[in-house]
mmCIF file of C-alpha atoms in Angstrom:
data_model
loop_
_atom_site.group_PDB
_atom_site.id
_atom_site.type_symbol
_atom_site.label_atom_id
_atom_site.label_comp_id
_atom_site.label_asym_id
_atom_site.label_seq_id
_atom_site.Cartn_x
_atom_site.Cartn_y
_atom_site.Cartn_z
ATOM 1 C CA UNK A 80 10.781 19.668 -21.802
ATOM 2 C CA UNK A 81 9.017 16.011 -20.278
ATOM 3 C CA UNK A 82 11.823 13.307 -19.593
ATOM 4 C CA UNK A 83 10.565 10.111 -18.803
ATOM 5 C CA UNK A 84 13.409 8.924 -16.291
ATOM 6 C CA UNK A 85 12.754 5.106 -17.119
ATOM 7 C CA UNK A 86 11.652 2.699 -20.076
ATOM 8 C CA UNK A 87 12.501 -0.600 -21.593
ATOM 9 C CA UNK A 88 13.166 -1.270 -25.151
ATOM 10 C CA UNK A 89 14.278 -5.220 -26.086
ATOM 11 C CA UNK A 90 13.938 -7.719 -29.033
ATOM 12 C CA UNK A 91 12.507 -11.449 -28.899
ATOM 13 C CA UNK A 92 13.989 -13.875 -27.554
ATOM 14 C CA UNK A 93 15.795 -15.769 -30.570
ATOM 15 C CA UNK A 94 18.391 -18.328 -32.599
ATOM 16 C CA UNK A 95 20.526 -15.598 -33.711
ATOM 17 C CA UNK A 96 19.991 -13.639 -29.960
ATOM 18 C CA UNK A 97 19.370 -15.972 -27.580
ATOM 19 C CA UNK A 98 18.285 -14.470 -23.950
ATOM 20 C CA UNK A 99 20.239 -15.892 -20.901
ATOM 21 C CA UNK A 100 18.020 -18.900 -19.426
ATOM 22 C CA UNK A 101 15.815 -17.854 -16.080
ATOM 23 C CA UNK A 102 17.801 -18.057 -13.252
ATOM 24 C CA UNK A 103 21.555 -17.183 -14.980
ATOM 25 C CA UNK A 104 23.983 -14.795 -14.359
ATOM 26 C CA UNK A 105 23.026 -11.069 -15.455
ATOM 27 C CA UNK A 106 18.647 -12.014 -15.805
ATOM 28 C CA UNK A 107 16.837 -11.791 -12.313
ATOM 29 C CA UNK A 108 12.964 -10.746 -13.945
ATOM 30 C CA UNK A 109 10.635 -12.334 -16.769
ATOM 31 C CA UNK A 110 9.648 -10.190 -19.597
ATOM 32 C CA UNK A 111 6.893 -7.468 -18.348
ATOM 33 C CA UNK A 112 5.158 -8.253 -21.670
ATOM 34 C CA UNK A 113 5.062 -10.612 -24.058
ATOM 35 C CA UNK A 114 5.394 -8.748 -27.336
ATOM 36 C CA UNK A 115 8.347 -6.877 -27.157
ATOM 37 C CA UNK A 116 8.476 -2.956 -26.809
ATOM 38 C CA UNK A 117 10.650 -1.339 -29.957
ATOM 39 C CA UNK A 118 11.771 1.703 -30.041
ATOM 40 C CA UNK A 119 9.440 2.828 -32.983
ATOM 41 C CA UNK A 120 6.442 2.025 -29.985
ATOM 42 C CA UNK A 121 8.445 3.765 -27.669
ATOM 43 C CA UNK A 122 8.555 6.945 -29.579
ATOM 44 C CA UNK A 123 4.437 6.992 -30.664
ATOM 45 C CA UNK A 124 3.809 6.499 -26.974
ATOM 46 C CA UNK A 125 5.811 9.184 -26.203
ATOM 47 C CA UNK A 126 4.310 11.477 -28.908
ATOM 48 C CA UNK A 127 1.010 10.754 -28.078
ATOM 49 C CA UNK A 128 1.895 11.642 -23.854
ATOM 50 C CA UNK A 129 3.679 14.423 -24.829
ATOM 51 C CA UNK A 130 6.598 12.992 -23.800
ATOM 52 C CA UNK A 131 9.963 14.612 -25.699
ATOM 53 C CA UNK A 132 12.719 12.409 -24.131
ATOM 54 C CA UNK A 133 13.612 8.880 -22.327
ATOM 55 C CA UNK A 134 15.856 7.076 -20.578
ATOM 56 C CA UNK A 135 16.320 3.388 -21.802
ATOM 57 C CA UNK A 136 17.824 0.968 -19.317
ATOM 58 C CA UNK A 137 17.827 -2.355 -20.686
ATOM 59 C CA UNK A 138 16.013 -5.180 -19.315
ATOM 60 C CA UNK A 139 17.743 -8.260 -17.392
ATOM 61 C CA UNK A 140 15.635 -10.633 -19.170
ATOM 62 C CA UNK A 141 18.133 -9.999 -22.002
ATOM 63 C CA UNK A 142 21.212 -10.005 -20.315
ATOM 64 C CA UNK A 143 23.775 -8.136 -19.823
ATOM 65 C CA UNK A 144 23.977 -6.361 -22.633
ATOM 66 C CA UNK A 145 22.435 -3.129 -24.269
ATOM 67 C CA UNK A 146 22.950 -3.253 -28.055
ATOM 68 C CA UNK A 147 19.600 -2.697 -28.589
ATOM 69 C CA UNK A 148 18.975 1.151 -26.214
ATOM 70 C CA UNK A 149 22.266 1.947 -27.810
ATOM 71 C CA UNK A 150 21.290 1.569 -31.210
ATOM 72 C CA UNK A 151 18.007 3.275 -30.636
ATOM 73 C CA UNK A 152 19.997 6.033 -29.192
ATOM 74 C CA UNK A 153 21.748 6.354 -32.354
ATOM 75 C CA UNK A 154 18.988 6.438 -34.407
ATOM 76 C CA UNK A 155 16.915 9.377 -32.564
ATOM 77 C CA UNK A 156 19.562 10.987 -30.381
ATOM 78 C CA UNK A 157 17.180 13.896 -29.305
ATOM 79 C CA UNK A 158 14.848 11.250 -27.840
ATOM 80 C CA UNK A 159 16.944 8.712 -26.484
ATOM 81 C CA UNK A 160 19.882 7.833 -24.012
ATOM 82 C CA UNK A 161 21.039 5.032 -22.062
ATOM 83 C CA UNK A 162 21.488 4.015 -18.619
ATOM 84 C CA UNK A 163 22.946 0.389 -19.745
ATOM 85 C CA UNK A 164 23.999 -2.532 -18.037
ATOM 86 C CA UNK A 165 27.576 -3.479 -16.995
ATOM 87 C CA UNK A 166 28.201 -7.197 -16.131
ATOM 88 C CA UNK A 167 30.894 -8.162 -13.505
ATOM 89 C CA UNK A 168 33.864 -9.880 -14.844
ATOM 90 C CA UNK A 169 37.665 -9.388 -15.156
ATOM 91 C CA UNK A 170 37.499 -6.660 -17.482
ATOM 92 C CA UNK A 171 34.646 -4.724 -15.442
ATOM 93 C CA UNK A 172 36.869 -1.775 -14.053
ATOM 94 C CA UNK A 173 38.813 -1.397 -17.210
ATOM 95 C CA UNK A 174 35.811 -0.202 -18.845
ATOM 96 C CA UNK A 175 34.222 2.521 -16.318
ATOM 97 C CA UNK A 176 36.655 5.429 -17.458
ATOM 98 C CA UNK A 177 35.543 4.885 -20.832
ATOM 99 C CA UNK A 178 32.100 3.858 -20.713
ATOM 100 C CA UNK A 179 30.451 7.393 -20.882
ATOM 101 C CA UNK A 180 32.213 7.721 -24.690
ATOM 102 C CA UNK A 181 30.261 5.299 -26.237
ATOM 103 C CA UNK A 182 27.470 7.613 -27.927
ATOM 104 C CA UNK A 183 24.042 7.820 -26.150
ATOM 105 C CA UNK A 184 25.488 6.078 -22.739
ATOM 106 C CA UNK A 185 25.266 7.753 -19.515
ATOM 107 C CA UNK A 186 25.774 5.830 -17.203
ATOM 108 C CA UNK A 187 25.170 2.562 -15.666
ATOM 109 C CA UNK A 188 21.710 0.991 -13.928
ATOM 110 C CA UNK A 189 22.592 -2.096 -11.298
ATOM 111 C CA UNK A 190 20.294 -4.138 -9.444
ATOM 112 C CA UNK A 191 21.632 -5.207 -6.328
ATOM 113 C CA UNK A 192 20.788 -9.010 -6.714
ATOM 114 C CA UNK A 193 22.327 -12.043 -5.039
ATOM 115 C CA UNK A 194 25.370 -13.555 -6.371
ATOM 116 C CA UNK A 195 26.706 -10.590 -7.521
ATOM 117 C CA UNK A 196 29.922 -9.824 -6.180
ATOM 118 C CA UNK A 197 29.253 -5.912 -6.405
ATOM 119 C CA UNK A 198 26.619 -6.991 -3.880
ATOM 120 C CA UNK A 199 28.559 -9.847 -1.769
ATOM 121 C CA UNK A 200 31.088 -7.867 -1.568
ATOM 122 C CA UNK A 201 29.596 -4.495 -0.065
ATOM 123 C CA UNK A 202 30.653 -1.226 -0.591
ATOM 124 C CA UNK A 203 34.166 -1.890 -0.639
ATOM 125 C CA UNK A 204 34.199 -3.472 -3.725
ATOM 126 C CA UNK A 205 36.727 -2.207 -6.407
ATOM 127 C CA UNK A 206 33.843 -1.384 -8.823
ATOM 128 C CA UNK A 207 32.130 1.289 -6.334
ATOM 129 C CA UNK A 208 35.453 2.950 -5.923
ATOM 130 C CA UNK A 209 35.825 2.830 -9.449
ATOM 131 C CA UNK A 210 32.775 4.304 -10.392
ATOM 132 C CA UNK A 211 33.411 7.005 -7.596
ATOM 133 C CA UNK A 212 36.379 7.953 -9.109
ATOM 134 C CA UNK A 213 34.911 8.459 -12.800
ATOM 135 C CA UNK A 214 31.949 10.127 -11.297
ATOM 136 C CA UNK A 215 30.243 7.585 -12.794
ATOM 137 C CA UNK A 216 26.479 8.054 -12.444
ATOM 138 C CA UNK A 217 24.362 4.571 -11.437
ATOM 139 C CA UNK A 218 20.970 3.772 -11.146
ATOM 140 C CA UNK A 219 20.143 1.199 -8.490
ATOM 141 C CA UNK A 220 17.555 -1.222 -7.967
ATOM 142 C CA UNK A 221 17.638 -1.641 -3.922
ATOM 143 C CA UNK A 222 15.727 -5.076 -4.480
ATOM 144 C CA UNK A 223 15.385 -5.309 -0.663
ATOM 145 C CA UNK A 224 18.427 -4.638 0.207
ATOM 146 C CA UNK A 225 18.275 -0.375 1.175
ATOM 147 C CA UNK A 226 21.256 -1.030 4.286
ATOM 148 C CA UNK A 227 23.816 -1.786 1.343
ATOM 149 C CA UNK A 228 22.444 0.629 -0.643
ATOM 150 C CA UNK A 229 23.049 2.870 2.104
ATOM 151 C CA UNK A 230 26.484 2.113 2.738
ATOM 152 C CA UNK A 231 27.463 2.447 -0.860
ATOM 153 C CA UNK A 232 25.844 5.951 -1.008
ATOM 154 C CA UNK A 233 27.085 7.310 2.364
ATOM 155 C CA UNK A 234 30.431 5.514 1.769
ATOM 156 C CA UNK A 235 31.455 6.881 -1.526
ATOM 157 C CA UNK A 236 30.264 10.484 -1.480
ATOM 158 C CA UNK A 237 31.405 10.955 -4.695
ATOM 159 C CA UNK A 238 29.140 8.626 -6.616
ATOM 160 C CA UNK A 239 26.533 10.415 -8.062
ATOM 161 C CA UNK A 240 23.196 7.355 -7.079
ATOM 162 C CA UNK A 241 19.635 7.400 -8.477
ATOM 163 C CA UNK A 242 17.711 4.605 -6.154
ATOM 164 C CA UNK A 243 15.388 3.309 -8.534
ATOM 165 C CA UNK A 244 11.078 3.169 -8.593
ATOM 166 C CA UNK A 245 11.176 5.268 -5.086
ATOM 167 C CA UNK A 246 13.101 2.110 -3.278
ATOM 168 C CA UNK A 247 9.807 0.281 -3.356
ATOM 169 C CA UNK A 248 9.363 -2.943 -3.871
ATOM 170 C CA UNK A 249 8.296 -4.671 -7.439
ATOM 171 C CA UNK A 250 4.847 -6.544 -6.997
ATOM 172 C CA UNK A 251 4.017 -5.786 -3.940
ATOM 173 C CA UNK A 252 1.170 -3.049 -3.643
ATOM 174 C CA UNK A 253 0.058 0.282 -0.845
ATOM 175 C CA UNK A 254 1.752 0.513 2.009
ATOM 176 C CA UNK A 255 3.249 -2.773 1.884
ATOM 177 C CA UNK A 256 5.407 -1.520 -1.498
ATOM 178 C CA UNK A 257 6.453 1.223 0.541
ATOM 179 C CA UNK A 258 7.523 -0.669 3.709
ATOM 180 C CA UNK A 259 11.534 0.937 2.852
ATOM 181 C CA UNK A 260 10.124 4.302 2.683
ATOM 182 C CA UNK A 261 11.763 5.448 5.675
ATOM 183 C CA UNK A 262 15.359 4.419 4.992
ATOM 184 C CA UNK A 263 14.857 5.957 1.218
ATOM 185 C CA UNK A 264 13.933 9.371 2.960
ATOM 186 C CA UNK A 265 16.976 8.754 5.274
ATOM 187 C CA UNK A 266 19.331 9.069 2.225
ATOM 188 C CA UNK A 267 17.667 13.102 1.689
ATOM 189 C CA UNK A 268 20.286 14.241 3.326
ATOM 190 C CA UNK A 269 22.960 12.938 0.878
ATOM 191 C CA UNK A 270 23.902 15.147 -2.034
ATOM 192 C CA UNK A 271 25.131 12.382 -4.289
ATOM 193 C CA UNK A 272 21.586 10.061 -4.199
ATOM 194 C CA UNK A 273 18.581 11.310 -6.251
ATOM 195 C CA UNK A 274 15.445 9.597 -6.453
ATOM 196 C CA UNK A 275 13.092 7.980 -9.304
ATOM 197 C CA UNK A 276 9.414 7.961 -8.842
ATOM 198 C CA UNK A 277 8.692 5.709 -11.557
ATOM 199 C CA UNK A 278 5.939 3.121 -12.414
ATOM 200 C CA UNK A 279 3.914 4.955 -9.551
ATOM 201 C CA UNK A 280 0.335 3.282 -10.182
ATOM 202 C CA UNK A 281 1.966 -0.268 -10.363
ATOM 203 C CA UNK A 282 3.043 -0.103 -6.603
ATOM 204 C CA UNK A 283 -1.150 0.936 -5.732
ATOM 205 C CA UNK A 284 -3.890 -1.616 -5.005
ATOM 206 C CA UNK A 285 -6.209 1.454 -6.061
ATOM 207 C CA UNK A 286 -7.789 3.053 -9.038
ATOM 208 C CA UNK A 287 -6.235 7.102 -10.427
ATOM 209 C CA UNK A 288 -5.364 8.776 -8.706
ATOM 210 C CA UNK A 289 -3.746 5.922 -6.287
ATOM 211 C CA UNK A 290 -4.380 7.406 -2.988
ATOM 212 C CA UNK A 291 -2.906 5.016 -1.449
ATOM 213 C CA UNK A 292 0.731 5.378 -2.773
ATOM 214 C CA UNK A 293 0.388 9.016 -4.322
ATOM 215 C CA UNK A 294 1.419 10.246 -0.985
ATOM 216 C CA UNK A 295 4.572 8.985 -0.709
ATOM 217 C CA UNK A 296 5.848 10.888 -3.574
ATOM 218 C CA UNK A 297 5.111 14.288 -2.136
ATOM 219 C CA UNK A 298 6.981 12.787 1.005
ATOM 220 C CA UNK A 299 9.890 11.810 -1.725
ATOM 221 C CA UNK A 300 9.797 15.411 -2.950
ATOM 222 C CA UNK A 301 9.721 17.205 0.739
ATOM 223 C CA UNK A 302 12.652 15.529 1.714
ATOM 224 C CA UNK A 303 14.989 15.403 -1.861
ATOM 225 C CA UNK A 304 13.877 18.420 -3.624
ATOM 226 C CA UNK A 305 12.552 18.940 -6.826
ATOM 227 C CA UNK A 306 16.350 18.500 -7.997
ATOM 228 C CA UNK A 307 16.571 14.817 -6.769
ATOM 229 C CA UNK A 308 13.157 13.341 -7.427
ATOM 230 C CA UNK A 309 12.472 12.701 -10.955
ATOM 231 C CA UNK A 310 9.824 11.127 -12.760
ATOM 232 C CA UNK A 311 9.094 8.493 -15.356
ATOM 233 C CA UNK A 312 7.138 5.459 -16.252
ATOM 234 C CA UNK A 313 8.717 2.132 -16.562
ATOM 235 C CA UNK A 314 6.040 2.502 -19.794
ATOM 236 C CA UNK A 315 6.070 -1.968 -20.103
ATOM 237 C CA UNK A 316 4.380 -2.615 -17.158
ATOM 238 C CA UNK A 317 2.454 0.830 -16.759
ATOM 239 C CA UNK A 318 -1.312 -0.691 -15.986
ATOM 240 C CA UNK A 319 -2.753 2.690 -16.853
ATOM 241 C CA UNK A 320 -2.888 5.093 -20.167
ATOM 242 C CA UNK A 321 0.581 6.625 -20.500
ATOM 243 C CA UNK A 322 -1.354 9.992 -21.017
ATOM 244 C CA UNK A 323 -2.926 9.631 -17.566
ATOM 245 C CA UNK A 324 0.321 9.258 -15.605
ATOM 246 C CA UNK A 325 1.992 12.516 -17.543
ATOM 247 C CA UNK A 326 -1.008 14.633 -16.712
ATOM 248 C CA UNK A 327 -1.236 13.320 -13.012
ATOM 249 C CA UNK A 328 2.291 14.858 -12.595
ATOM 250 C CA UNK A 329 1.803 17.773 -14.670
ATOM 251 C CA UNK A 330 -1.277 19.045 -13.077
ATOM 252 C CA UNK A 331 -3.135 16.142 -10.796
ATOM 253 C CA UNK A 332 -0.593 16.970 -7.656
ATOM 254 C CA UNK A 333 -1.102 20.287 -5.533
ATOM 255 C CA UNK A 334 2.334 20.684 -4.201
ATOM 256 C CA UNK A 335 4.086 20.314 -7.101
ATOM 257 C CA UNK A 336 3.546 23.205 -9.859
ATOM 258 C CA UNK A 337 5.693 25.658 -11.708
ATOM 259 C CA UNK A 338 9.703 25.517 -11.831
ATOM 260 C CA UNK A 339 9.011 22.528 -9.319
ATOM 261 C CA UNK A 340 7.509 20.355 -11.454
ATOM 262 C CA UNK A 341 9.591 20.954 -14.664
ATOM 263 C CA UNK A 342 12.364 19.912 -12.862
ATOM 264 C CA UNK A 343 10.954 16.538 -11.629
ATOM 265 C CA UNK A 344 9.107 16.389 -15.300
ATOM 266 C CA UNK A 345 12.456 16.877 -17.001
ATOM 267 C CA UNK A 346 14.837 19.308 -16.003
ATOM 268 C CA UNK A 347 16.465 17.527 -12.353
ATOM 269 C CA UNK A 348 17.674 14.176 -14.466
ATOM 270 C CA UNK A 349 18.952 16.275 -17.494
ATOM 271 C CA UNK A 350 21.287 17.821 -15.101
ATOM 272 C CA UNK A 351 21.706 14.841 -12.995
ATOM 273 C CA UNK A 352 23.083 12.919 -16.222
ATOM 274 C CA UNK A 353 24.039 15.610 -18.187
ATOM 275 C CA UNK A 354 22.272 14.840 -20.722
ATOM 276 C CA UNK A 355 22.651 18.157 -22.660
#
């Protein structure tokens, strides 16, 4: 079973469902394309590429809301599950014990962005303690803050963490994108840390097979093992055909074969997130 570790779906900004203004709390990015990616379109792309399941990560340009993603998981429970956005605020800690009781919700995804008190106060913020207490799986986008992510992971060994996009810097290419790779590799000895190998081609300055960045995936594989390295596309910003990326992971890497390949391409993340 091939499972994509990250896709976004969303709806258009419209009067009855406004997005936050650019730069507003909860919004850290602009849309990756002008036309929203719907659940139906994502399913069509998945079917064409042989992808059976996908983790939906609600995008930040819609703000801290999970309604579209949870509806897709409700409509297609065998195909989608959600790593939701969980906003800071007075009721934050009260949400954590029952967060995964929402149908289709497997955990939460945070971008370590300036202005978030969970970032400003560092690894001792009550959120990290509370999330660790209930073992809530988190996907964390470092956004250049690998020392903070490292401190969170080391201070809270019961907290399951997935490092987004191999720790690469968004909108950068080649070695510049992977300037923090040694910091990511250093987390390999922590059993509570895994890595998403998502949207590899977008970090490359070259054409397929992306020789300037593909070796970083092998280094992560050697350090984290097949059980803690999760393939994915980030479909809406993928600069190549979806089937090409799938086939590259399925047969294009000489070091990824057999059971290891099956874990990287789906078995590992299903186990990590307990997606049955």
